[in-house]
Short mmCIF file of C-alpha atoms and ligand atoms in Angstrom, two decimals:
data_model
loop_
_atom_site.label_atom_id
_atom_site.label_comp_id
_atom_site.label_asym_id
_atom_site.label_seq_id
_atom_site.Cartn_x
_atom_site.Cartn_y
_atom_site.Cartn_z
CA UNK A 5 -26.15 -8.49 4.35
CA UNK A 6 -26.77 -5.84 1.70
CA UNK A 7 -24.25 -5.87 -1.12
CA UNK A 8 -21.77 -3.02 -0.77
CA UNK A 9 -21.04 -0.83 -3.79
CA UNK A 10 -17.78 -1.88 -5.42
CA UNK A 11 -15.03 0.54 -4.43
CA UNK A 12 -11.30 0.43 -4.99
CA UNK A 13 -8.44 2.78 -4.26
CA UNK A 14 -5.26 4.12 -5.74
CA UNK A 15 -2.98 4.69 -2.76
CA UNK A 16 0.40 6.02 -3.85
CA UNK A 17 3.04 7.09 -1.34
CA UNK A 18 4.58 10.43 -2.25
CA UNK A 19 7.95 9.27 -0.92
CA UNK A 20 9.02 8.55 -4.47
CA UNK A 21 7.83 9.16 -8.01
CA UNK A 22 5.55 6.70 -9.80
CA UNK A 23 7.51 4.32 -11.98
CA UNK A 24 6.58 1.47 -14.29
CA UNK A 25 6.15 -0.91 -11.36
CA UNK A 26 3.70 1.20 -9.33
CA UNK A 27 1.97 2.24 -12.54
CA UNK A 28 1.31 -1.39 -13.48
CA UNK A 29 -0.33 -2.13 -10.09
CA UNK A 30 -2.30 1.11 -10.16
CA UNK A 31 -3.56 0.43 -13.70
CA UNK A 32 -4.71 -3.03 -12.61
CA UNK A 33 -6.39 -1.66 -9.47
CA UNK A 34 -8.20 0.91 -11.60
CA UNK A 35 -9.23 -1.55 -14.34
CA UNK A 36 -10.47 -4.10 -11.85
CA UNK A 37 -12.94 -1.56 -10.46
CA UNK A 38 -13.83 0.37 -13.62
CA UNK A 39 -14.46 -2.83 -15.62
CA UNK A 40 -17.27 -3.59 -13.17
CA UNK A 41 -18.64 -0.07 -12.97
CA UNK A 42 -17.31 0.62 -9.46
CA UNK A 43 -15.96 3.74 -7.78
CA UNK A 44 -12.30 4.68 -7.48
CA UNK A 45 -10.78 6.66 -4.60
CA UNK A 46 -7.39 8.35 -4.70
CA UNK A 47 -5.65 8.43 -1.33
CA UNK A 48 -2.25 9.91 -0.60
CA UNK A 49 -0.24 7.81 1.86
CA UNK A 50 2.12 10.44 3.13
CA UNK A 51 2.80 9.41 6.73
CA UNK A 52 6.50 8.82 6.18
CA UNK A 53 7.36 12.46 6.79
CA UNK A 54 11.06 12.87 6.36
CA UNK A 55 10.86 10.84 3.16
CA UNK A 56 7.84 12.63 1.66
CA UNK A 57 9.14 14.93 -1.02
CA UNK A 58 7.48 18.24 -1.83
CA UNK A 59 5.47 18.18 -5.05
CA UNK A 60 5.56 14.39 -5.30
CA UNK A 61 1.88 14.09 -4.46
CA UNK A 62 0.96 16.58 -7.18
CA UNK A 63 3.30 14.84 -9.59
CA UNK A 64 1.67 11.47 -8.81
CA UNK A 65 -1.75 12.91 -9.65
CA UNK A 66 -0.43 14.32 -12.91
CA UNK A 67 1.22 11.02 -13.82
CA UNK A 68 -1.99 9.11 -13.12
CA UNK A 69 -4.02 11.52 -15.23
CA UNK A 70 -1.48 11.32 -18.03
CA UNK A 71 -1.86 7.53 -17.99
CA UNK A 72 -5.60 8.07 -18.34
CA UNK A 73 -6.61 6.92 -14.86
CA UNK A 74 -9.32 8.90 -13.09
CA UNK A 75 -11.00 8.81 -9.70
CA UNK A 76 -14.30 9.83 -8.15
CA UNK A 77 -12.98 11.05 -4.81
CA UNK A 78 -9.61 12.27 -3.66
CA UNK A 79 -7.49 15.17 -2.47
CA UNK A 80 -8.52 18.40 -4.26
CA UNK A 81 -11.70 16.73 -5.52
CA UNK A 82 -13.00 15.93 -2.04
CA UNK A 83 -15.82 13.46 -1.41
CA UNK A 84 -17.93 11.97 1.35
CA UNK A 85 -14.96 10.47 3.23
CA UNK A 86 -12.54 13.38 3.08
CA UNK A 87 -9.81 14.18 3.79
CA UNK A 88 -8.06 11.77 1.40
CA UNK A 89 -4.54 12.64 2.50
CA UNK A 90 -3.28 10.57 5.42
CA UNK A 91 -1.35 13.39 7.10
CA UNK A 92 -4.73 15.12 7.57
CA UNK A 93 -6.33 12.07 9.17
CA UNK A 94 -4.19 11.73 12.30
CA UNK A 95 -7.21 12.16 14.59
CA UNK A 96 -8.98 9.21 12.95
CA UNK A 97 -5.98 6.97 13.60
CA UNK A 98 -5.73 8.25 17.14
CA UNK A 99 -9.32 7.14 17.78
CA UNK A 100 -8.59 3.69 16.40
CA UNK A 101 -5.53 3.45 18.63
CA UNK A 102 -7.73 4.35 21.63
CA UNK A 103 -10.08 1.51 20.74
CA UNK A 104 -7.19 -0.97 20.61
CA UNK A 105 -5.91 0.39 23.91
CA UNK A 106 -9.26 -0.07 25.57
CA UNK A 107 -9.12 -3.73 24.53
CA UNK A 108 -5.57 -4.16 25.84
CA UNK A 109 -4.35 -5.23 22.43
CA UNK A 110 -1.39 -2.87 22.23
CA UNK A 111 1.52 -2.07 24.52
CA UNK A 112 4.22 0.58 24.68
CA UNK A 113 7.62 -0.42 23.33
CA UNK A 114 10.83 1.41 24.18
CA UNK A 115 13.16 -0.63 22.00
CA UNK A 116 14.97 1.51 19.51
CA UNK A 117 14.60 -0.69 16.51
CA UNK A 118 14.66 -0.28 12.80
CA UNK A 119 11.14 -1.68 12.47
CA UNK A 120 9.75 1.21 14.53
CA UNK A 121 11.33 3.65 12.07
CA UNK A 122 10.19 1.60 9.09
CA UNK A 123 6.59 1.34 10.27
CA UNK A 124 5.53 4.57 8.56
CA UNK A 125 5.71 3.03 5.10
CA UNK A 126 4.41 -0.17 3.59
CA UNK A 127 7.14 -2.82 3.96
CA UNK A 128 7.94 -3.66 0.37
CA UNK A 129 10.01 -6.59 -0.84
CA UNK A 130 13.26 -6.84 1.05
CA UNK A 131 12.13 -4.32 3.65
CA UNK A 132 10.58 -6.73 6.15
CA UNK A 133 12.18 -6.56 9.58
CA UNK A 134 13.22 -9.64 11.55
CA UNK A 135 10.54 -10.91 13.97
CA UNK A 136 10.14 -8.86 17.14
CA UNK A 137 11.13 -10.98 20.13
CA UNK A 138 8.46 -9.48 22.41
CA UNK A 139 10.88 -7.66 24.69
CA UNK A 140 8.37 -5.05 25.91
CA UNK A 141 5.25 -7.22 26.05
CA UNK A 142 3.92 -6.96 29.60
CA UNK A 143 6.92 -4.87 30.62
CA UNK A 144 5.31 -1.51 31.46
CA UNK A 145 2.11 -0.87 33.43
CA UNK A 146 1.41 2.31 31.43
CA UNK A 147 2.61 4.43 28.55
CA UNK A 148 3.78 7.13 30.96
CA UNK A 149 5.93 4.64 32.83
CA UNK A 150 7.45 3.40 29.61
CA UNK A 151 8.12 7.00 28.53
CA UNK A 152 9.81 7.76 31.86
CA UNK A 153 12.54 5.24 31.05
CA UNK A 154 13.51 7.03 27.84
CA UNK A 155 15.77 10.04 27.41
CA UNK A 156 14.12 13.37 26.57
CA UNK A 157 12.91 13.60 23.03
CA UNK A 158 12.22 9.89 22.61
CA UNK A 159 8.72 8.46 22.95
CA UNK A 160 7.67 4.82 23.16
CA UNK A 161 6.06 3.23 20.12
CA UNK A 162 2.82 1.26 20.27
CA UNK A 163 2.99 -2.39 19.33
CA UNK A 164 0.10 -4.67 18.47
CA UNK A 165 0.05 -7.94 20.38
CA UNK A 166 -0.10 -10.78 17.86
CA UNK A 167 -1.96 -13.88 19.03
CA UNK A 168 -0.72 -17.41 18.30
CA UNK A 169 -3.20 -18.12 15.58
CA UNK A 170 -3.03 -19.20 11.97
CA UNK A 171 -4.79 -16.57 9.91
CA UNK A 172 -6.27 -17.44 6.55
CA UNK A 173 -7.71 -15.61 3.62
CA UNK A 174 -8.37 -16.25 -0.03
CA UNK A 175 -6.51 -13.89 -2.30
CA UNK A 176 -8.30 -12.95 -5.51
CA UNK A 177 -5.22 -13.83 -7.54
CA UNK A 178 -2.89 -15.93 -5.36
CA UNK A 179 -5.57 -18.16 -3.85
CA UNK A 180 -5.64 -19.54 -0.30
CA UNK A 181 -3.09 -17.99 2.09
CA UNK A 182 -2.27 -18.92 5.65
CA UNK A 183 0.24 -17.65 8.17
CA UNK A 184 0.87 -17.58 11.89
CA UNK A 185 2.25 -14.10 12.47
CA UNK A 186 3.43 -14.95 15.96
CA UNK A 187 6.07 -17.11 14.25
CA UNK A 188 6.93 -14.85 11.34
CA UNK A 189 6.63 -11.19 12.34
CA UNK A 190 5.85 -11.16 16.03
CA UNK A 191 4.17 -8.13 17.60
CA UNK A 192 4.28 -5.29 15.10
CA UNK A 193 4.46 -1.51 15.38
CA UNK A 194 1.26 0.37 14.65
CA UNK A 195 2.34 3.83 15.81
CA UNK A 196 5.73 5.39 16.30
CA UNK A 197 4.25 7.44 19.18
CA UNK A 198 0.66 8.30 20.22
CA UNK A 199 0.07 10.73 17.33
CA UNK A 200 2.23 8.86 14.89
CA UNK A 201 0.13 6.18 13.26
CA UNK A 202 2.06 3.90 10.95
CA UNK A 203 1.16 2.28 7.65
CA UNK A 204 -0.56 -0.88 8.93
CA UNK A 205 -3.00 0.96 11.19
CA UNK A 206 -3.65 3.85 8.80
CA UNK A 207 -4.32 1.66 5.79
CA UNK A 208 -6.86 -0.47 7.68
CA UNK A 209 -8.63 2.49 9.24
CA UNK A 210 -8.78 4.31 5.91
CA UNK A 211 -9.85 1.41 3.73
CA UNK A 212 -12.65 0.66 6.19
CA UNK A 213 -13.68 4.31 6.65
CA UNK A 214 -13.69 4.92 2.90
CA UNK A 215 -15.85 1.87 2.16
CA UNK A 216 -13.16 0.16 0.09
CA UNK A 217 -14.30 -3.30 -0.98
CA UNK A 218 -11.25 -4.36 -3.00
CA UNK A 219 -7.56 -3.80 -2.38
CA UNK A 220 -5.40 -4.70 -5.39
CA UNK A 221 -1.65 -4.20 -4.92
CA UNK A 222 1.78 -5.74 -5.44
CA UNK A 223 2.37 -9.16 -3.90
CA UNK A 224 5.21 -7.88 -1.74
CA UNK A 225 2.44 -6.62 0.56
CA UNK A 226 0.88 -10.05 0.92
CA UNK A 227 2.50 -10.56 4.31
CA UNK A 228 1.20 -7.19 5.49
CA UNK A 229 -2.31 -8.43 4.75
CA UNK A 230 -2.16 -10.81 7.73
CA UNK A 231 -1.30 -7.91 10.02
CA UNK A 232 -4.11 -5.90 8.53
CA UNK A 233 -6.57 -8.77 8.99
CA UNK A 234 -5.70 -8.85 12.69
CA UNK A 235 -6.40 -5.13 12.92
CA UNK A 236 -9.72 -5.52 11.10
CA UNK A 237 -10.62 -8.23 13.60
CA UNK A 238 -9.54 -6.15 16.60
CA UNK A 239 -11.35 -3.02 15.42
CA UNK A 240 -14.42 -5.05 14.43
CA UNK A 241 -14.29 -3.81 10.86
CA UNK A 242 -15.18 -5.61 7.66
CA UNK A 243 -12.04 -6.40 5.60
CA UNK A 244 -12.08 -5.88 1.83
CA UNK A 245 -11.23 -8.50 -0.79
CA UNK A 246 -7.49 -8.68 -1.34
CA UNK A 247 -5.84 -9.21 -4.71
CA UNK A 248 -2.04 -9.38 -4.86
CA UNK A 249 -0.36 -9.20 -8.23
CA UNK A 250 3.21 -10.17 -9.19
CA UNK A 251 5.82 -7.46 -8.93
CA UNK A 252 7.65 -5.67 -11.67
CA UNK A 253 11.37 -6.26 -11.14
CA UNK A 254 14.70 -5.32 -12.65
CA UNK A 255 17.00 -7.78 -14.44
CA UNK A 256 18.44 -8.71 -11.00
CA UNK A 257 15.02 -9.92 -9.84
CA UNK A 258 14.62 -7.14 -7.27
CA UNK A 259 11.64 -4.82 -7.01
CA UNK A 260 11.92 -2.08 -9.61
CA UNK A 261 13.86 0.86 -8.15
CA UNK A 262 16.28 3.62 -9.01
CA UNK A 263 19.22 1.25 -9.32
CA UNK A 264 17.56 -0.18 -12.42
CA UNK A 265 17.69 3.17 -14.18
CA UNK A 266 15.10 5.85 -14.41
CA UNK A 267 11.69 4.32 -15.16
CA UNK A 268 9.68 7.18 -13.67
CA UNK A 269 6.48 7.93 -15.54
CA UNK A 270 7.36 11.64 -15.52
CA UNK A 271 10.68 10.87 -17.18
CA UNK A 272 9.03 8.76 -19.88
CA UNK A 273 6.55 11.54 -20.44
CA UNK A 274 9.30 14.16 -20.72
CA UNK A 275 11.05 11.94 -23.27
CA UNK A 276 8.02 12.57 -25.51
CA UNK A 277 6.70 9.00 -25.41
CA UNK A 278 2.92 8.92 -25.88
CA UNK A 279 0.89 7.57 -22.93
CA UNK A 280 -0.75 4.96 -25.21
CA UNK A 281 2.65 3.35 -25.68
CA UNK A 282 3.22 3.11 -21.94
CA UNK A 283 -0.30 1.89 -21.19
CA UNK A 284 0.02 -0.61 -24.06
CA UNK A 285 3.19 -2.01 -22.51
CA UNK A 286 1.63 -2.23 -19.03
CA UNK A 287 -1.43 -3.90 -20.57
CA UNK A 288 0.78 -6.37 -22.44
CA UNK A 289 2.40 -7.29 -19.12
CA UNK A 290 -1.10 -7.92 -17.81
CA UNK A 291 -1.86 -10.27 -20.70
CA UNK A 292 -4.50 -7.94 -22.11
CA UNK A 293 -3.00 -6.92 -25.49
CA UNK A 294 -0.27 -8.07 -27.91
CA UNK A 295 3.24 -6.75 -27.63
CA UNK A 296 3.68 -3.36 -29.30
CA UNK A 297 0.00 -2.38 -29.02
CA UNK A 298 -0.81 1.23 -28.15
CA UNK A 299 -4.02 1.75 -26.20
CA UNK A 300 -5.64 4.11 -23.75
CA UNK A 301 -6.61 2.99 -20.25
CA UNK A 302 -10.24 3.56 -21.24
CA UNK A 303 -9.85 1.15 -24.22
CA UNK A 304 -8.85 -1.56 -21.76
CA UNK A 305 -11.92 -1.32 -19.56
CA UNK A 306 -13.92 -3.75 -21.74
CA UNK A 307 -10.97 -6.07 -22.30
CA UNK A 308 -9.94 -6.41 -18.67
CA UNK A 309 -9.82 -9.80 -17.00
CA UNK A 310 -7.60 -10.81 -14.11
CA UNK A 311 -7.46 -14.33 -15.54
CA UNK A 312 -5.17 -13.05 -18.32
CA UNK A 313 -2.55 -11.89 -15.82
CA UNK A 314 0.58 -14.07 -15.85
CA UNK A 315 1.66 -15.47 -12.48
CA UNK A 316 5.30 -14.69 -13.12
CA UNK A 317 7.06 -11.44 -12.38
CA UNK A 318 7.61 -8.86 -15.08
CA UNK A 319 11.24 -8.02 -15.81
CA UNK A 320 12.12 -4.56 -17.04
CA UNK A 321 15.09 -4.88 -19.37
CA UNK A 322 17.09 -2.36 -21.41
CA UNK A 323 14.92 -3.32 -24.37
CA UNK A 324 11.85 -2.11 -22.47
CA UNK A 325 13.55 1.16 -21.65
CA UNK A 326 14.52 1.68 -25.31
CA UNK A 327 10.97 0.92 -26.40
CA UNK A 328 9.78 3.70 -24.09
CA UNK A 329 12.34 6.18 -25.34
CA UNK A 330 14.34 6.20 -22.09
CA UNK A 331 17.03 3.65 -22.93
N1 LIG B 9 1.00 3.43 -0.13
C1 LIG B 9 1.52 2.11 -0.31
C2 LIG B 9 2.64 2.17 -1.31
O1 LIG B 9 2.61 2.94 -2.24
C3 LIG B 9 0.48 1.15 -0.81
C4 LIG B 9 -0.14 0.47 0.29
C5 LIG B 9 -1.28 -0.44 -0.06
O2 LIG B 9 -1.66 -0.56 -1.24
O3 LIG B 9 -1.79 -1.02 0.86
O4 LIG B 9 3.56 1.44 -1.17
ZN1 ZN B 10 10.24 -3.06 22.79
#
C-alpha cells in the first residue's frame, strides 16, 4: 500500500475555553506532526449544541495562534476536505449512519438515558456512563415503530451493536491495549436521532474523510478508541495511529477544570504573560526543556520526541498558576 502523507488534527470542542490541559495535548499533537514535516488540520467539534458557547470557536483559534500553533486546513482557511466545522457536516454523518443501517449494525433505542444526552461530546475522565444493558436490542422492527412508542417531541436514538470480541491496538505511547466492549460499555449511542450524529461517529467519519493518519489526544479518550475502532471496521475505513498522552490534572487528581481555578489560555494571555512562558511550561511537562525555559512552539519542532514524555500525570498547583501570572 502506498504510504499516506502524515496528517494530524487539532480538534477542540467549543463547549469550553482552551486551558492548560487541552493546550498541552494540542501542542503535542501539533509537534508530533510538524516535527516530521506533516500536515495539520484544525477541526471544530461543535456537535454538543446547547453547550457550545458563542465566540468560543473563534477564541480557540486565537488562543492556538497565540501559542504559536498553525494549521494548513481549517474553518475560515478552507481546504480540500471542507467544511472543517462538524455542525456543517451533518449530511456526511447521515450517510455513514445509512451505511451502518444497511448492515444491520445499529438499532433504535427509546431509553431515556444520560448516555444518550452525553453522546454529543467526547466522554472525558469521569464522564463514562455505566454499561448499556441492551434493553432495546432486537426490540423494534423499525425506527418508525420505535418512534411511535415515544411521546411527541422525543425521537429514538441510534445505538451501535457491540459484538463480543476483544479488540486490540497498539497505542503510540501507552503500548498494547485490549478490551472487550461488550463487557465494559455495551452497545453505545452514535446518534441522538437520525440527524443528530454524536461524537464517536462524527470523529471517525471526519478523521477518515480528512485523511488523518495520527490522532494524539488525552488518555481519558483511550476507552473511546475501542468504540471508534469498531466503527472503522464497520464502515470499512482505515483507522489512524492512536497516541494517548497522560492528562493534566488538578491537585485533587481530577482532569483539569474550572474547579481548579482559572487556567484558561485567554486568561493567562490577558494577565500579560508572554506565550513563550506558557509554551515553555507545557514543553517542560513534555520533558522537552528545563523548568523555567521560555520557548516558542516553532523552537520545539526540532527538539520534539515523544520518548521524553513522562508517563505520569501533570499536576497543576498554585505554584504553576503563580508562575503564569494567574495565581
Ligand atoms: N473534541 C474532543 C475534545 O475536545 C476531542 C476529541 C478527540 O480528540 O478525539 O474533547
Ligand atoms: Zn434503549
